[in-house]
Coordinates of C-alpha atoms in Angstrom, one line a residue:
X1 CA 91.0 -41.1 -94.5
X2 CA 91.3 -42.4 -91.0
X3 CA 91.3 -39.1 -89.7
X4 CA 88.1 -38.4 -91.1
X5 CA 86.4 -41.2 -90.1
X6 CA 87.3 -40.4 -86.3
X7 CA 86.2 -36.9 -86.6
X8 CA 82.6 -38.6 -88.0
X9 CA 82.7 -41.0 -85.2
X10 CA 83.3 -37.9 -82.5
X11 CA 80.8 -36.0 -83.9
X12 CA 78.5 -38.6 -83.9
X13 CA 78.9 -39.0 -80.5
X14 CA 79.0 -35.2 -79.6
X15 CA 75.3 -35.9 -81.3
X16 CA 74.1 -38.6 -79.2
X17 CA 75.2 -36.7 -75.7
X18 CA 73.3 -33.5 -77.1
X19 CA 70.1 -35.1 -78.0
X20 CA 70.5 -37.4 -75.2
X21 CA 70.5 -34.3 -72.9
X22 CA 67.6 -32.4 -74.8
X23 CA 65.4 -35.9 -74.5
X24 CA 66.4 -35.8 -70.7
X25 CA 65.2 -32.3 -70.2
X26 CA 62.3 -32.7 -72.5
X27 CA 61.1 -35.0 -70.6
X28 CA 61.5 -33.6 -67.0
X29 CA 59.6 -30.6 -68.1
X30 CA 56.7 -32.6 -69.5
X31 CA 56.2 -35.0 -66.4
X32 CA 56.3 -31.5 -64.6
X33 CA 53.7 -30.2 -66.5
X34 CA 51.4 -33.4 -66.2
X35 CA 51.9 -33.3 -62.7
X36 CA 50.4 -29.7 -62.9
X37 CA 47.3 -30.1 -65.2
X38 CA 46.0 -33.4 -63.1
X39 CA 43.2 -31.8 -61.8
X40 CA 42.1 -30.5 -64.8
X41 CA 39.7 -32.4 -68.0
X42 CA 43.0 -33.5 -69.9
X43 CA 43.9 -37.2 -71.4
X44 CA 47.4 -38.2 -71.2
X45 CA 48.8 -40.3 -73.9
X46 CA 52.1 -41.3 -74.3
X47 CA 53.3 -42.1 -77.8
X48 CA 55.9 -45.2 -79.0
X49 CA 59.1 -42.2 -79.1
X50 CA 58.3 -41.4 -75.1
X51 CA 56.3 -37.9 -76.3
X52 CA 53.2 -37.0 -74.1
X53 CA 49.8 -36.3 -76.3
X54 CA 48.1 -33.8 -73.7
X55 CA 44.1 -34.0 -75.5
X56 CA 40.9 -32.2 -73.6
X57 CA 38.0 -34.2 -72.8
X58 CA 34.7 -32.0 -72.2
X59 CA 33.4 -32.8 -68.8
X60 CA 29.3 -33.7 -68.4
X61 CA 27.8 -30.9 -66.1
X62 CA 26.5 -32.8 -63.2
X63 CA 22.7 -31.0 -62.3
X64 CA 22.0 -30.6 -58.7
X65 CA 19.3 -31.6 -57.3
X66 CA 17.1 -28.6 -55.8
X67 CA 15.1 -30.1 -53.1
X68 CA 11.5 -28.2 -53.7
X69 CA 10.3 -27.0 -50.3
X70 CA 6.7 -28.0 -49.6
X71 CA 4.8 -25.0 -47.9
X72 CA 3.6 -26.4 -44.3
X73 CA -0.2 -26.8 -43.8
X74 CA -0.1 -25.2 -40.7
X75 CA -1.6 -21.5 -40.0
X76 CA 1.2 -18.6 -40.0
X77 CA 0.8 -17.3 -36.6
X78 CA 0.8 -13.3 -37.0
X79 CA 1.4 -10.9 -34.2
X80 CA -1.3 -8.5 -34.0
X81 CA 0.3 -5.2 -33.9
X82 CA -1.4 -2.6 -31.1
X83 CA -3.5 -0.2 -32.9
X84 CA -3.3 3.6 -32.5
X85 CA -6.3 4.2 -30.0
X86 CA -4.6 2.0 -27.1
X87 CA -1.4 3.8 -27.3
X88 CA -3.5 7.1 -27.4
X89 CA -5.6 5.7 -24.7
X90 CA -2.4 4.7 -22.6
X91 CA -1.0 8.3 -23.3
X92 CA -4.0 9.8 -22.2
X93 CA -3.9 7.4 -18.8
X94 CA -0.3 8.6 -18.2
X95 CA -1.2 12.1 -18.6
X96 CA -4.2 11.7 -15.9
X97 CA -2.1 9.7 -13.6
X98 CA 0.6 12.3 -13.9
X99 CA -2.3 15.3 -13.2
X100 CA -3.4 13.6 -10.5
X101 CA -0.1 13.2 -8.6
X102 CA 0.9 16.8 -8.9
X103 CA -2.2 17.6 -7.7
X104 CA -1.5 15.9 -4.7
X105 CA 2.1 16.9 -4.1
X106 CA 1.8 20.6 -3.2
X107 CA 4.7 22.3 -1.7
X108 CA 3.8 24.0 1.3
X109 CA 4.0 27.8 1.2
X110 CA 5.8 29.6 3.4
X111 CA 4.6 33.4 4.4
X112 CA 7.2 35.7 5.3
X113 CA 6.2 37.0 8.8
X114 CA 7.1 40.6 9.0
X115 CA 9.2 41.0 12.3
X116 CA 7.3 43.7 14.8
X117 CA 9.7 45.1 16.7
X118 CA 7.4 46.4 19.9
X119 CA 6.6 43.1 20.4
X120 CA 10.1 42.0 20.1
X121 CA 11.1 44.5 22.8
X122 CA 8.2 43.9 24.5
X123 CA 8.7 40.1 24.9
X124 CA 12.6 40.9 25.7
X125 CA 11.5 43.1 28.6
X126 CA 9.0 40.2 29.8
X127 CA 11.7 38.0 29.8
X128 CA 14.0 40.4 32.3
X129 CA 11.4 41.1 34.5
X130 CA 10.9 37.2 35.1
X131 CA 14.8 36.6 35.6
X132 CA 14.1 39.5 37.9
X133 CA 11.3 37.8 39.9
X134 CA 13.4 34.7 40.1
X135 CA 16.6 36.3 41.4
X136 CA 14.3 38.3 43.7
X137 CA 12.3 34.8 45.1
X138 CA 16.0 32.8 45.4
X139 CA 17.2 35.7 47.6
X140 CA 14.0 35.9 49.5
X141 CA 14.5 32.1 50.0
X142 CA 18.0 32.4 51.0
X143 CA 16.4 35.3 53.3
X144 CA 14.0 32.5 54.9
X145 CA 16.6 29.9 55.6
X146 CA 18.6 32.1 57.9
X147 CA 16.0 33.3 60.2
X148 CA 14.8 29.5 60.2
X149 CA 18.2 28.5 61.4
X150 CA 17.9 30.7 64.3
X151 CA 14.3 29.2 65.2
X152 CA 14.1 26.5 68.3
X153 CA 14.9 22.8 67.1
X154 CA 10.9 21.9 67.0
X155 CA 10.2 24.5 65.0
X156 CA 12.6 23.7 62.2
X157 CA 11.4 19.8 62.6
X158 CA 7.8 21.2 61.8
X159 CA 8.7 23.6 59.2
X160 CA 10.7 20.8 57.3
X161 CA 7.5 18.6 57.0
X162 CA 5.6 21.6 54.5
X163 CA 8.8 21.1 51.9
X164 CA 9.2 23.3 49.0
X165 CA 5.7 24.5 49.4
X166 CA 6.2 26.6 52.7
X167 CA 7.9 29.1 50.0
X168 CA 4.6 29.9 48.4
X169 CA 2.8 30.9 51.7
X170 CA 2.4 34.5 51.8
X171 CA 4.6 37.0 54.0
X172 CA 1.6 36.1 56.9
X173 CA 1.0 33.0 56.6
X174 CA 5.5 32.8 57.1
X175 CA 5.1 34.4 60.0
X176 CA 2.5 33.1 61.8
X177 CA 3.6 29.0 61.2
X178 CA 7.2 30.9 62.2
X179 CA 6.1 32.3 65.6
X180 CA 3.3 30.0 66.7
X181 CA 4.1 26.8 65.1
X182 CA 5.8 25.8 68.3
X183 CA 3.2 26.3 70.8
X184 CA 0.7 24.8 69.0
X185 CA 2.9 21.5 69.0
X186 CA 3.1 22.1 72.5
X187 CA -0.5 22.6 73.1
X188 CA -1.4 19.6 71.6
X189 CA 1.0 17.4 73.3
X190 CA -0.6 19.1 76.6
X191 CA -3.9 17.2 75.7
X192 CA -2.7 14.2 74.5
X193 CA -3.1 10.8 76.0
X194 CA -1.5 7.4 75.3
X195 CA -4.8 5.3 74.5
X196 CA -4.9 2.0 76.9
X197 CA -4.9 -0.5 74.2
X198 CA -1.6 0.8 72.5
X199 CA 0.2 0.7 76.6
X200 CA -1.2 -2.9 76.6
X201 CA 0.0 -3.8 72.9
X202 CA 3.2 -2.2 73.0
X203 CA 2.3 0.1 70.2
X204 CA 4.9 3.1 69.7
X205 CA 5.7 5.5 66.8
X206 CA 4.8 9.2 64.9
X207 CA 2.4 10.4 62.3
X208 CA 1.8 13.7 60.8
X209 CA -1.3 15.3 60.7
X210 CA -2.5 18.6 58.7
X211 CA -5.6 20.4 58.5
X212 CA -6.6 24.4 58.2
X213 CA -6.4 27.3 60.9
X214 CA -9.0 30.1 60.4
X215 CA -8.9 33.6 61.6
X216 CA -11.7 32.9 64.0
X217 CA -10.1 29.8 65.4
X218 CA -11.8 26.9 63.1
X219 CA -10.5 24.2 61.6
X220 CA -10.9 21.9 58.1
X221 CA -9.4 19.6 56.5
X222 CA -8.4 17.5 59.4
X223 CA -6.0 14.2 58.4
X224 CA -3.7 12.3 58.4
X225 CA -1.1 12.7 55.9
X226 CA 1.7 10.0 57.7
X227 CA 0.4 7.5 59.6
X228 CA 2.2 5.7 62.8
X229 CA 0.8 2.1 60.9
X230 CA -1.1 1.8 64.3
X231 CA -5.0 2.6 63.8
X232 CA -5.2 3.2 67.9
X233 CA -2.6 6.4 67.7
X234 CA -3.9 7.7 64.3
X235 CA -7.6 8.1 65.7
X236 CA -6.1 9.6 69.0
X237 CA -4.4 11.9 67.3
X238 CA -7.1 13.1 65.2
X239 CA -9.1 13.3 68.5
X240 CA -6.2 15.4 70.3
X241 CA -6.5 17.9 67.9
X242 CA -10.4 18.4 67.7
X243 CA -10.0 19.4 71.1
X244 CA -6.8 20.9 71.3
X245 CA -7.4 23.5 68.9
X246 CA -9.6 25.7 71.1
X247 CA -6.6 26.6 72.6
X248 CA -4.1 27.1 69.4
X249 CA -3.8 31.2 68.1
X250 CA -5.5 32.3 65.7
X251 CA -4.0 33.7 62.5
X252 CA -5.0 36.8 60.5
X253 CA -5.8 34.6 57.6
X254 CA -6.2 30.8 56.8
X255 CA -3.0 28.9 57.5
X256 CA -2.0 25.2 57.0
X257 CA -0.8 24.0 59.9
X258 CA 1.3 20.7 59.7
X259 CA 2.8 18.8 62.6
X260 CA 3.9 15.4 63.9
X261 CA 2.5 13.7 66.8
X262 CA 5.1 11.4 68.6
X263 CA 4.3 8.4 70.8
X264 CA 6.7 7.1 73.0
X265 CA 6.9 4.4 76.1
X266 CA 9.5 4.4 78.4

């Protein structure tokens, strides 16, 4: 009998530990569960025991307010769209403007000139002949120097004063300036005198004078081409001369004659 009564008692308590557990896990899962469902439309009620009542409660649909928009009173403003004709007319302007320019841009055109050879060779043999010429006047010059080098002193002084231009006399008017150029520079000191008022002042010096020798023993073209800066010795030389060439040789055709008149006191 006792033996009994202890097995009772055991099992009794084997009872209370397993509903004690199931209670324990019962209720963990069910406060999970409420923790889960909070945001949702659900009534939690707990009865006396410890259970939870889990009961839906339908939820009012709130209506939004739909704020009417009130047309405005003032105008639409609406783009006026270009009509056809003033993009056809601002075609047609492009086109004109575009006409117009390549009317006035021309290309130049270029002719082909057909070569003619006889007046290739032709120009070729003009061309010689005046490297010929020049060769021919630089040896003639070269000529000239060398029988002016062998000419008296005065005669070289007066041939200096004509320059480059004593090379374009002719083969006469060469020889006559070389052969008589001297005497007539001689001659013409022969008649000169020093004028009175340039002994008085002191005045002293040289100027050139030039004029033209005719075949019968004239002359033109009478000046004074470097003056002595002295007005007394310029007109006396021009004086000398107008007398002085009565005397001078004549040429056998017009000749420049150029020579310097010297004044000296001692």
């Amino acid at each position: 009998m006792n033996n009994f009564k202890k097995t009772l008692f055991i099992a009794f308590l084997i009872s209370l530990a397993i509903h004690y557990m199931l209670y324990f896990t019962i209720d963990k899962s069910l406060q999970n569960s409420t923790l889960q469902i909070n945001t949702t439309n659900k009534k939690n009620t707990t009865t006396k025991n410890g259970l939870v009542k889990i009961q839906y409660v339908k939820m009012k649909q709130v209506k939004k307010k739909v704020k009417k928009t009130v047309p405005s009173k003032t105008a639409k403003v609406i783009k006026k769209q270009p009509s056809k004709k003033t993009k056809a007319q601002k075609i047609t302007q492009k086109q004109e403007v575009m006409k117009k320019s390549t009317s006035i841009i021309q290309l130049p055109i270029v002719k082909k000139e057909t070569l003619d050879l006889k007046q290739f060779f032709t120009l070729k043999q003009n061309e010689i002949e005046q490297r010929d010429q020049e060769i021919e006047k630089q040896q003639e010059i070269q000529e000239e120097l060398e029988e002016i080098k062998k000419l008296p002193a005065l005669t070289q002084s007066y041939i200096k004063l004509y320059g480059e231009q004593y090379f374009e006399f002719s083969e006469n008017q060469r020889r006559y300036i070389k052969q008589n150029l001297n005497t007539i520079g001689k001659i013409t000191q022969r008649y000169l005198e020093y004028p009175r008022i340039s002994i008085r002042t002191k005045q002293k010096g040289m100027n050139v004078v030039e004029f033209y020798l005719h075949p019968n023993g004239d002359i033109s073209e009478l000046k004074i081409t470097d003056s002595s800066h002295y007005t007394a010795l310029d007109s006396n030389t021009i004086e000398t001369i107008r007398i002085a060439y009565q005397d001078y040789p004549k040429p056998v055709e017009k000749v420049k004659i150029k020579i310097y008149v010297k004044y000296i006191l001692y």
